[in-house]
Amino acid sequence: AKVEELKEKLQAENNYLKEEIHSEINNAEIVGQSDALKNTLNEVMQVAPTDTTVLIYGESGTGKESMARAIHQHSLRKDAHLIKVNCGAIPESLVESELFGHVKGAFTSAVRDRIGHFELADKGTIFLDEIGELSLDVQVKLLRVLQEQEIQRVGSSKVIKVDVRIIAATNRDLKQMGEEGKIRMDLIYRLSVFPLTVPPLRERKSDIPLLIEKFLHTFSKRLGKPLRAVSRESMDLLMDYHWPGNIRELQNVIERSSILAKTDKVEIDDALVPVASKPVTTDRSDNSRAQPVPVDVIRVQAAGDKTEAQRQYTTLAENEKSYITALLNELDWVIGGKKGAAEILGIPASTLRSRMKKLGIERPS
């Protein structure tokens, strides 16, 4: 039985090593020189050598897993395993077994003992992504691991000691979830010993050219194409976009454009980056809601006295200018603050003002 258990553990460790190698090949390492990113990396370097529990906050696609890997690689546990678990991807009925393991006969399909993620991470680090997706029952057992560093397999009364560092991550507001009773407040306190926030891409736009360079290098090798750079117009388009999907969205856009590229200079189709894709939906004091500006109306407004053919192909900048102007008129030219144009567009007020200046948008006298 002991030999079988060791064989299973070895096989599981090999599988995780393969996943880690695949992850390192396919995911760009942390790239950037912006102040926002540097501040986060400084915090990573400070907490990494300790055994402190870390809770990483960040929007989807910002690179929370990369930060967790950086913490592990600069810790005293770097020679042991980093076990990654997406808590939101495991069926609720299997979460406890996946995390803590089970013994033969614990439930119908348990035909043999199984080692859980925490045992595999012994002497190493476990990264629990989407921590807010765990049920309250599993949260109680996780709290025990944090407090006592011990687990019990499902169906067993035997206590197993583990030596694991926990790094958790979420894109949700855990405090609000705690107030709503969806997550235990004592678990939040235990996880939040060292909170770390990964900045969204819209707050580190100076890193976009570096990320693009990295992605082009990756896709050039993968696709067998000599991809050198993106055009100036494409770079302007990418820099102006607010990137709600963050780095993951940027990577997807560059990959699609790389596949379509016919020369070493990649052209970004404006259809791939919908700069003015958000509808105008403001909540006015009289409870009326502004309606989205029809594309045909925008085209006519922007086209002026152009021919019918020209009206169908007005530039993206003209469409964007008309869209922003229509939105500002609807909001009495309120740019920042609650329910201002910047909030509705999902971009910082400073970015909107900069875009208005570039497009020549001014408030009528």
Coordinates of C-alpha atoms in Angstrom, one line a residue:
A1 CA 0.0 0.0 0.0
K2 CA 2.9 2.3 0.8
V3 CA 4.5 1.6 -2.5
E4 CA 1.3 2.3 -4.4
E5 CA 0.8 5.6 -2.5
L6 CA 4.4 6.7 -3.3
K7 CA 3.9 5.7 -7.0
E8 CA 0.7 7.8 -7.1
K9 CA 2.4 10.7 -5.5
L10 CA 5.3 10.5 -8.0
Q11 CA 2.9 10.4 -10.9
A12 CA 1.0 13.4 -9.7
E13 CA 4.2 15.3 -9.2
N14 CA 5.3 14.5 -12.7
N15 CA 2.0 15.7 -14.1
Y16 CA 2.4 19.0 -12.2
L17 CA 5.9 19.4 -13.5
K18 CA 4.7 18.9 -17.1
E19 CA 2.0 21.5 -16.5
E20 CA 4.5 24.0 -15.0
I21 CA 6.9 23.6 -18.0
H22 CA 4.0 24.0 -20.4
S23 CA 2.9 27.1 -18.5
E24 CA 6.3 28.7 -18.5
I25 CA 6.6 28.2 -22.2
N26 CA 3.2 29.5 -23.1
N27 CA 2.9 32.4 -20.6
A28 CA 4.9 35.5 -20.9
E29 CA 7.0 36.3 -17.8
I30 CA 6.3 39.6 -16.0
V31 CA 7.1 42.3 -18.5
G32 CA 7.1 46.1 -18.0
Q33 CA 8.8 49.1 -16.5
S34 CA 5.8 51.2 -15.4
D35 CA 5.7 52.7 -11.9
A36 CA 2.5 50.8 -11.1
L37 CA 4.2 47.5 -12.0
K38 CA 7.4 48.3 -10.3
N39 CA 5.6 49.1 -7.0
T40 CA 3.9 45.7 -7.1
L41 CA 7.1 43.9 -7.9
N42 CA 8.9 45.6 -5.0
E43 CA 6.2 44.3 -2.7
V44 CA 6.6 40.8 -4.3
M45 CA 10.4 40.9 -3.5
Q46 CA 9.7 42.0 0.1
V47 CA 7.2 39.2 0.9
A48 CA 8.7 36.4 -1.2
P49 CA 11.5 35.3 1.2
T50 CA 9.1 35.1 4.1
D51 CA 6.5 32.3 4.7
T52 CA 3.7 34.8 5.0
T53 CA 0.3 34.0 3.4
V54 CA -0.4 36.3 0.4
L55 CA -3.7 37.4 -1.0
I56 CA -3.4 38.7 -4.6
Y57 CA -6.2 41.0 -5.9
G58 CA -6.6 41.9 -9.5
E59 CA -8.9 41.9 -12.5
S60 CA -9.2 39.0 -14.8
G61 CA -6.2 38.7 -17.1
T62 CA -3.8 41.0 -15.1
G63 CA -1.3 38.2 -14.4
K64 CA -2.1 37.1 -10.8
E65 CA -0.7 33.6 -11.5
S66 CA 2.6 35.2 -12.8
M67 CA 2.9 37.1 -9.5
A68 CA 2.3 34.0 -7.5
R69 CA 5.0 32.2 -9.5
A70 CA 7.4 35.1 -8.9
I71 CA 6.7 34.9 -5.1
H72 CA 7.4 31.2 -5.1
Q73 CA 10.6 31.4 -7.3
H74 CA 12.1 34.0 -4.9
S75 CA 11.1 32.2 -1.8
L76 CA 13.1 29.6 0.3
R77 CA 10.7 27.0 -1.1
K78 CA 11.7 27.6 -4.7
D79 CA 13.2 24.1 -5.1
A80 CA 9.9 22.5 -4.1
H81 CA 6.6 22.4 -6.0
L82 CA 4.2 25.2 -6.8
I83 CA 0.8 23.6 -7.0
K84 CA -1.8 25.7 -8.8
V85 CA -5.5 25.1 -8.2
N86 CA -8.4 27.0 -9.9
C87 CA -11.1 26.8 -7.2
G88 CA -13.7 27.9 -9.6
A89 CA -13.0 25.2 -12.1
I90 CA -13.6 22.2 -9.8
P91 CA -17.1 20.9 -9.3
E92 CA -18.4 21.7 -5.8
S93 CA -18.8 18.0 -5.0
L94 CA -15.1 17.3 -5.8
V95 CA -13.4 20.3 -4.3
E96 CA -12.8 18.8 -0.9
S97 CA -11.4 15.6 -2.4
E98 CA -9.2 17.5 -4.8
L99 CA -7.7 19.8 -2.1
F100 CA -7.4 17.3 0.8
G101 CA -7.5 13.9 -0.9
H102 CA -9.7 10.9 0.0
V103 CA -9.4 7.3 1.1
K104 CA -10.7 4.2 -0.6
G105 CA -14.5 3.8 0.0
A106 CA -15.0 7.4 1.1
F107 CA -17.7 7.7 -1.7
T108 CA -19.0 5.6 -4.6
S109 CA -16.2 6.4 -7.1
A110 CA -13.4 6.3 -4.5
V111 CA -11.9 3.0 -5.6
R112 CA -8.5 3.8 -4.1
D113 CA -6.7 6.3 -1.9
R114 CA -6.0 9.7 -3.5
I115 CA -3.5 12.3 -2.6
G116 CA -4.8 15.9 -2.5
H117 CA -3.2 19.1 -3.7
F118 CA -2.1 20.1 -0.2
E119 CA -0.1 16.9 0.3
L120 CA 1.5 17.4 -3.1
A121 CA 2.5 20.9 -2.1
D122 CA 4.2 19.8 1.1
K123 CA 7.4 21.8 1.7
G124 CA 6.3 24.0 -1.2
T125 CA 3.6 26.5 -2.2
I126 CA 0.0 26.1 -3.2
F127 CA -1.7 28.8 -5.3
L128 CA -5.5 29.0 -4.8
D129 CA -6.9 31.0 -7.7
E130 CA -10.5 32.3 -7.4
I131 CA -10.6 31.7 -3.7
G132 CA -14.0 33.3 -3.4
E133 CA -15.6 30.3 -5.2
L134 CA -15.0 27.9 -2.3
S135 CA -18.1 26.7 -0.4
L136 CA -18.4 27.6 3.3
D137 CA -17.8 23.9 4.3
V138 CA -14.5 23.8 2.5
Q139 CA -13.6 27.3 3.9
V140 CA -13.7 25.8 7.4
K141 CA -11.2 23.1 6.4
L142 CA -9.0 25.6 4.7
L143 CA -9.0 27.7 7.8
R144 CA -7.8 24.7 9.7
V145 CA -4.8 24.3 7.3
L146 CA -4.0 28.0 7.8
Q147 CA -4.2 27.7 11.6
E148 CA -2.8 24.3 12.3
Q149 CA -1.0 23.2 9.1
E150 CA -2.9 19.9 9.1
I151 CA -5.5 18.2 6.9
Q152 CA -7.7 15.1 6.9
R153 CA -8.5 13.2 3.8
V154 CA -12.2 12.7 3.0
G155 CA -13.4 9.5 4.7
S156 CA -10.5 9.4 7.1
S157 CA -10.0 10.4 10.8
K158 CA -6.2 10.4 10.4
V159 CA -4.6 13.9 10.8
I160 CA -1.9 14.6 8.3
K161 CA 0.6 17.4 9.0
V162 CA 1.6 19.5 6.0
D163 CA 4.1 22.3 5.6
V164 CA 2.6 24.5 2.9
R165 CA 2.7 28.2 2.0
I166 CA -0.6 29.5 0.7
I167 CA -1.0 32.2 -1.9
A168 CA -4.6 33.0 -2.8
A169 CA -6.0 35.2 -5.6
T170 CA -9.3 36.7 -6.5
N171 CA -10.9 39.3 -8.8
R172 CA -13.9 39.8 -6.4
D173 CA -14.5 42.0 -3.5
L174 CA -14.0 39.6 -0.6
K175 CA -15.0 42.1 2.0
Q176 CA -18.4 42.6 0.4
M177 CA -18.7 38.8 0.0
G178 CA -18.0 38.5 3.7
E179 CA -20.7 41.0 4.6
E180 CA -23.1 39.0 2.4
G181 CA -22.2 35.8 4.2
K182 CA -20.6 34.2 1.1
I183 CA -17.1 33.9 2.7
R184 CA -16.0 33.6 6.3
M185 CA -14.6 36.8 7.7
D186 CA -12.0 34.9 9.8
L187 CA -10.8 33.3 6.6
I188 CA -10.4 36.7 4.9
Y189 CA -8.4 37.9 7.9
R190 CA -6.1 34.8 7.7
L191 CA -5.6 35.2 4.0
S192 CA -5.0 38.9 4.0
V193 CA -1.8 38.9 6.0
F194 CA -0.1 40.5 3.0
P195 CA -2.6 41.8 0.4
L196 CA -1.1 42.5 -3.0
T197 CA -2.8 44.3 -5.9
V198 CA -1.9 43.7 -9.5
P199 CA -2.5 46.8 -11.6
P200 CA -4.8 46.6 -14.6
L201 CA -3.3 47.2 -18.0
R202 CA -5.1 50.6 -18.4
E203 CA -3.0 51.8 -15.4
R204 CA 0.3 50.7 -17.0
K205 CA -0.1 51.6 -20.6
S206 CA 3.5 52.4 -21.0
D207 CA 4.1 48.7 -20.7
I208 CA 2.0 47.9 -23.8
P209 CA 4.9 48.3 -26.4
L210 CA 7.1 45.9 -24.3
L211 CA 4.3 43.3 -24.0
I212 CA 3.6 43.6 -27.7
E213 CA 7.3 43.0 -28.5
K214 CA 7.3 39.9 -26.2
F215 CA 4.1 38.5 -27.8
L216 CA 5.3 39.1 -31.3
H217 CA 8.6 37.2 -30.5
T218 CA 6.5 34.3 -29.1
F219 CA 4.1 34.1 -32.0
S220 CA 6.9 34.6 -34.6
K221 CA 8.5 31.4 -33.4
R222 CA 5.2 29.6 -33.0
L223 CA 3.8 30.5 -36.4
G224 CA 7.1 30.5 -38.3
K225 CA 6.7 34.1 -39.4
P226 CA 9.2 37.0 -39.3
L227 CA 7.0 39.3 -37.2
R228 CA 9.0 42.4 -36.4
A229 CA 6.6 45.1 -35.1
V230 CA 3.1 46.6 -35.4
S231 CA 2.4 49.7 -37.5
R232 CA 2.3 53.2 -36.0
E233 CA -1.5 53.4 -36.6
S234 CA -1.9 50.0 -34.9
M235 CA 0.1 51.1 -32.0
D236 CA -2.0 54.2 -31.5
L237 CA -5.1 52.1 -31.6
L238 CA -3.7 49.7 -29.0
M239 CA -2.5 52.5 -26.7
D240 CA -5.9 54.3 -26.9
Y241 CA -8.0 51.2 -26.0
H242 CA -9.0 50.7 -22.3
W243 CA -8.3 46.9 -22.2
P244 CA -11.1 45.5 -20.0
G245 CA -9.6 42.0 -20.5
N246 CA -6.1 43.3 -19.6
I247 CA -3.0 41.4 -20.7
R248 CA -4.9 38.3 -21.7
E249 CA -7.0 40.4 -24.1
L250 CA -3.9 42.1 -25.6
Q251 CA -2.3 38.7 -26.1
N252 CA -5.3 37.4 -27.9
V253 CA -5.5 40.5 -30.2
I254 CA -1.8 40.2 -31.1
E255 CA -2.1 36.5 -31.8
R256 CA -5.1 36.9 -34.1
S257 CA -3.4 39.8 -35.9
S258 CA -0.1 37.8 -36.2
I259 CA -2.0 34.9 -37.9
L260 CA -3.5 37.4 -40.4
A261 CA -0.2 39.3 -41.0
K262 CA 1.1 39.2 -44.6
T263 CA 4.4 41.1 -43.9
D264 CA 6.8 41.4 -40.9
K265 CA 4.8 44.5 -39.8
V266 CA 1.6 43.5 -38.1
E267 CA -1.5 45.5 -38.8
I268 CA -4.2 45.5 -36.1
D269 CA -7.7 45.5 -37.6
D270 CA -9.8 48.1 -35.7
A271 CA -12.6 45.4 -35.5
L272 CA -10.4 43.5 -33.1
V273 CA -10.1 46.5 -30.7
P274 CA -13.6 48.0 -30.3
V275 CA -12.5 51.4 -28.8
A276 CA -16.0 52.9 -28.9
S277 CA -17.9 49.7 -28.2
K278 CA -19.7 50.7 -25.0
P279 CA -23.3 51.9 -25.4
V280 CA -24.3 55.2 -23.8
T281 CA -26.3 54.2 -20.8
T282 CA -26.4 57.0 -18.3
D283 CA -28.7 57.3 -15.3
R284 CA -30.0 60.8 -15.2
S285 CA -31.6 62.6 -12.2
D286 CA -35.0 62.5 -14.0
N287 CA -34.5 58.6 -14.3
S288 CA -34.4 58.8 -18.1
R289 CA -31.8 56.7 -19.8
A290 CA -29.8 57.8 -22.8
Q291 CA -30.0 55.6 -25.8
P292 CA -27.1 54.2 -27.7
V293 CA -26.1 56.4 -30.6
P294 CA -26.9 54.4 -33.8
V295 CA -23.9 53.7 -35.9
D296 CA -25.6 55.0 -39.1
V297 CA -26.3 58.3 -37.3
I298 CA -22.7 58.6 -36.2
R299 CA -21.6 57.9 -39.8
V300 CA -23.9 60.6 -41.2
Q301 CA -22.8 63.1 -38.5
A302 CA -19.2 62.4 -39.2
A303 CA -19.5 62.3 -42.9
G304 CA -21.1 65.7 -43.5
D305 CA -21.4 66.4 -47.2
K306 CA -19.4 63.3 -48.2
T307 CA -20.7 60.9 -50.9
E308 CA -22.8 57.8 -49.9
A309 CA -19.8 55.6 -50.5
Q310 CA -17.6 57.7 -48.3
R311 CA -20.3 57.7 -45.6
Q312 CA -20.0 53.9 -45.3
Y313 CA -16.3 54.1 -44.7
T314 CA -15.7 56.9 -42.3
T315 CA -12.6 56.4 -40.2
L316 CA -12.5 55.0 -36.7
A317 CA -11.3 58.3 -35.3
E318 CA -14.3 60.1 -36.8
N319 CA -16.7 57.5 -35.4
E320 CA -15.0 57.8 -32.0
K321 CA -15.1 61.6 -32.0
S322 CA -18.8 61.6 -32.8
Y323 CA -19.5 58.9 -30.2
I324 CA -17.7 60.8 -27.4
T325 CA -19.2 64.1 -28.4
A326 CA -22.7 62.6 -28.3
L327 CA -22.1 61.1 -24.9
L328 CA -20.7 64.4 -23.5
N329 CA -23.7 66.3 -24.8
E330 CA -26.0 63.9 -23.1
L331 CA -24.1 64.3 -19.8
D332 CA -23.8 68.1 -20.0
W333 CA -20.1 67.6 -20.5
V334 CA -19.4 66.0 -17.2
I335 CA -16.1 64.1 -17.7
G336 CA -15.0 62.8 -14.3
G337 CA -16.8 61.7 -11.1
K338 CA -19.7 59.5 -10.5
K339 CA -21.8 58.9 -13.6
G340 CA -19.4 61.0 -15.7
A341 CA -18.4 60.1 -19.2
A342 CA -15.1 58.5 -18.1
E343 CA -16.9 56.1 -15.8
I344 CA -19.4 55.1 -18.5
L345 CA -16.6 54.5 -21.0
G346 CA -14.6 52.5 -18.4
I347 CA -11.5 54.6 -18.6
P348 CA -9.7 57.1 -16.3
A349 CA -10.8 60.7 -16.7
S350 CA -7.2 61.8 -17.6
T351 CA -7.3 59.3 -20.5
L352 CA -10.6 60.6 -21.7
R353 CA -9.3 64.2 -21.6
S354 CA -6.2 63.2 -23.5
R355 CA -8.3 61.4 -26.1
M356 CA -10.5 64.5 -26.5
K357 CA -7.5 66.7 -27.0
K358 CA -6.2 64.3 -29.7
L359 CA -9.5 64.2 -31.5
G360 CA -10.0 67.9 -31.2
I361 CA -13.2 67.7 -29.0
E362 CA -14.0 70.9 -27.3
R363 CA -17.1 72.0 -25.3
P364 CA -19.2 74.5 -27.3
S365 CA -19.1 78.0 -26.0

